Coordinates of C-alpha atoms in Angstrom, one line a residue:
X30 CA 132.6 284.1 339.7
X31 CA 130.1 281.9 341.1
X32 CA 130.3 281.2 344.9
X33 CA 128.9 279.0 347.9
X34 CA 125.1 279.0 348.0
X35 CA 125.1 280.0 344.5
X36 CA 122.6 277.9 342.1
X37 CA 124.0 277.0 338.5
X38 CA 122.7 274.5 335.8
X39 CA 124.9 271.3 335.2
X40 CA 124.5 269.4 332.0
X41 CA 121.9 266.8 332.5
X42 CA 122.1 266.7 335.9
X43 CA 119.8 270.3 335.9
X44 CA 119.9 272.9 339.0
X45 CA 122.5 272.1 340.8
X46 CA 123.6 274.2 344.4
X47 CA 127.1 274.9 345.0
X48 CA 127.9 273.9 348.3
X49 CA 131.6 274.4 347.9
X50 CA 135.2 275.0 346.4
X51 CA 137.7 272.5 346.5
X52 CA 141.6 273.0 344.6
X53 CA 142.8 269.4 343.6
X54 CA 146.7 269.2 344.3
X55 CA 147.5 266.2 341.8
X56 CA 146.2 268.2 338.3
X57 CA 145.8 271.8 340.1
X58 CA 142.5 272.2 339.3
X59 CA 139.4 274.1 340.9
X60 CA 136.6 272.1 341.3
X61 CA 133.0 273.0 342.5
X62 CA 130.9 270.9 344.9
X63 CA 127.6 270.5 343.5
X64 CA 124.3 269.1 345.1
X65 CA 121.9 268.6 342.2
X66 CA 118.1 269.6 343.3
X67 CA 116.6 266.8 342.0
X68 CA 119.0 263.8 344.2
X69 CA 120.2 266.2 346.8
X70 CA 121.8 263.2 348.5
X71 CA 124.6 263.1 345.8
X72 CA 127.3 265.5 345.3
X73 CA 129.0 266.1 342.5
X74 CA 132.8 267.4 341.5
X75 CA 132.9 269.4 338.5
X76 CA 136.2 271.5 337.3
X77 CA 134.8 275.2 337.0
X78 CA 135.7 275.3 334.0
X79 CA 133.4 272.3 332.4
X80 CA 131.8 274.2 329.4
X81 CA 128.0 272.1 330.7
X82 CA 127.6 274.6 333.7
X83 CA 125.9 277.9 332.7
X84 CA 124.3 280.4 334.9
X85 CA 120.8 279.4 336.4
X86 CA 117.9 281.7 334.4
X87 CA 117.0 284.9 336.3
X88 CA 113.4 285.4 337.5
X89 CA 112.7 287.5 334.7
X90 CA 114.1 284.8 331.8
X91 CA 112.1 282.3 333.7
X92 CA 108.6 284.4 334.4
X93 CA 109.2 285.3 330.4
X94 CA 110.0 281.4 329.1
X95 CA 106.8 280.3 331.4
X96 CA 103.9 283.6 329.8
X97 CA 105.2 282.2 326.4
X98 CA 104.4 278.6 326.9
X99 CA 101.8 278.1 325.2
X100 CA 103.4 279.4 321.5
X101 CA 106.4 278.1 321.8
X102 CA 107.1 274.9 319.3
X103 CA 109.9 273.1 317.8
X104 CA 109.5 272.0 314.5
X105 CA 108.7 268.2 314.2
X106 CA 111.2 266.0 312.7
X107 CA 109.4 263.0 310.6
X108 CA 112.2 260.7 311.2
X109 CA 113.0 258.9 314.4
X110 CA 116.4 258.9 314.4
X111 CA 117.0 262.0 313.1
X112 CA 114.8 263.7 315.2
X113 CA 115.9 262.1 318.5
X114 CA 119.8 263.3 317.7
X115 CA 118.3 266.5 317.0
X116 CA 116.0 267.1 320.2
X117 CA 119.1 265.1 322.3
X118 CA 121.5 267.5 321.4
X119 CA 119.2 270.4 322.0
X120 CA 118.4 269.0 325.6
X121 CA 122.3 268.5 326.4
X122 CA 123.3 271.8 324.5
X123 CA 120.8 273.6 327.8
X124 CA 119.3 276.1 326.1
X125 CA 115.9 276.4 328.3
X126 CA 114.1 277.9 325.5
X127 CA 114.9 275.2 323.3
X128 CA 114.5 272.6 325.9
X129 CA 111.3 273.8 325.9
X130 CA 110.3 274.1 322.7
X131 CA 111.5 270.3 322.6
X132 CA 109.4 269.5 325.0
X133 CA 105.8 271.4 324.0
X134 CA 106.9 269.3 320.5
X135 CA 106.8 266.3 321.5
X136 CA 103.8 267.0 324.3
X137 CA 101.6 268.0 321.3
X138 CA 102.4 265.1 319.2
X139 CA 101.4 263.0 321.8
X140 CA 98.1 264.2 322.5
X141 CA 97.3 263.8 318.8
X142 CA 95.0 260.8 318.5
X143 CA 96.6 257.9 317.2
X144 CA 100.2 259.1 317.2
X145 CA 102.5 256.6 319.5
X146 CA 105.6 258.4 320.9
X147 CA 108.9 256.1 320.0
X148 CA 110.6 254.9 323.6
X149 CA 113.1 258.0 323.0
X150 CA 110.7 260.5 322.4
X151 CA 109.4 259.6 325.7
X152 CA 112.8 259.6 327.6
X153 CA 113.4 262.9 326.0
X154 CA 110.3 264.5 327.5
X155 CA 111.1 262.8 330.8
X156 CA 114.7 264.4 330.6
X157 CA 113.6 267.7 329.6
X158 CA 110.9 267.5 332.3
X159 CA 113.5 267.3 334.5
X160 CA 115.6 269.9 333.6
X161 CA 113.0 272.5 332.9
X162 CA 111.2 271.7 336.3
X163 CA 114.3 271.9 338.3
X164 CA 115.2 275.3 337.1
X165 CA 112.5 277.0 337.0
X166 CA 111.1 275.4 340.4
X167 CA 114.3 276.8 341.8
X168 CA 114.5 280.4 340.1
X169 CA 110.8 281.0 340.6
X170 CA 110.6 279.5 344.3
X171 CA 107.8 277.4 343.1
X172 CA 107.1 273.5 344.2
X173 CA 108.1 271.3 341.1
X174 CA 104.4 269.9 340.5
X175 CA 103.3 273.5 339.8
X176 CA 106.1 273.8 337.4
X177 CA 105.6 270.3 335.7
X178 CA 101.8 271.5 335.2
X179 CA 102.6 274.9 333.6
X180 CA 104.9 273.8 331.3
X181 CA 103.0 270.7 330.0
X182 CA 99.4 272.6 329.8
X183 CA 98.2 269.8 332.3

């Protein structure tokens, strides 16, 4: 079971700390107290059972995902829409792999000359970002620049 101190990876709100247990008397539920990495102002009540938390990578899983950067490619979806819903539900679905493949995607299409990315192409990369950075900046002890910079071959 996950306990106090213990770093975990909450749906769209990405590493997250939890700072503590707290047992809700009106439904009987167990809830954690989470302090996302990102905002760590806000705290945030999740039931431990919320199928959107999974296990933070290890430091192996994250040195592997970052020394296979540079292959790793979704395929691109010609259509907008379909390939938003796609990449969307990748990104909420928390794979890191995938996240990332998302994300190199989208990175490479950009950087072709002449190709505009659609405003939810852009917020996808800016959510994955997010995620991705928070993670592995956590995991690997690393500040989140350095992170943003691997993982988008800056």
């Amino acid at each position: 079971m996950i306990k106090n101190g213990d770093y975990i990876m909450y749906s769209l709100h990405g590493a997250c700390k939890v700072v503590g247990l707290e047992e809700r008397e009106e439904n009987n539920k167990v809830y954690y107290e989470l302090v996302p990495q990102n905002n760590k102002v806000s705290k945030i009540l999740v039931p431990v059972d919320n199928d959107k938390i999974r296990p933070i990578l290890t430091r192996e899983e994250a040195e592997e995902l970052l020394n296979s950067v540079e292959y790793i490619d979704a395929e691109w979806i010609p259509d907008n829409s379909t390939r938003a819903n796609t990449y969307n539900q990748i990104v909420k679905e928390g794979n890191s792999k995938e996240q990332l493949e998302v994300l190199r995607s989208l990175l490479r299409k950009q950087r072709e000359k002449g190709t505009r990315l659609t405003m939810q192409d852009r917020k996808i990369i800016e959510n994955t970002e997010k995620l991705l950075v928070s993670e592995l900046s956590v995991v690997l002890g690393l500040e989140e620049k350095e992170v943003k910079k691997i993982i988008t071959m800056d």
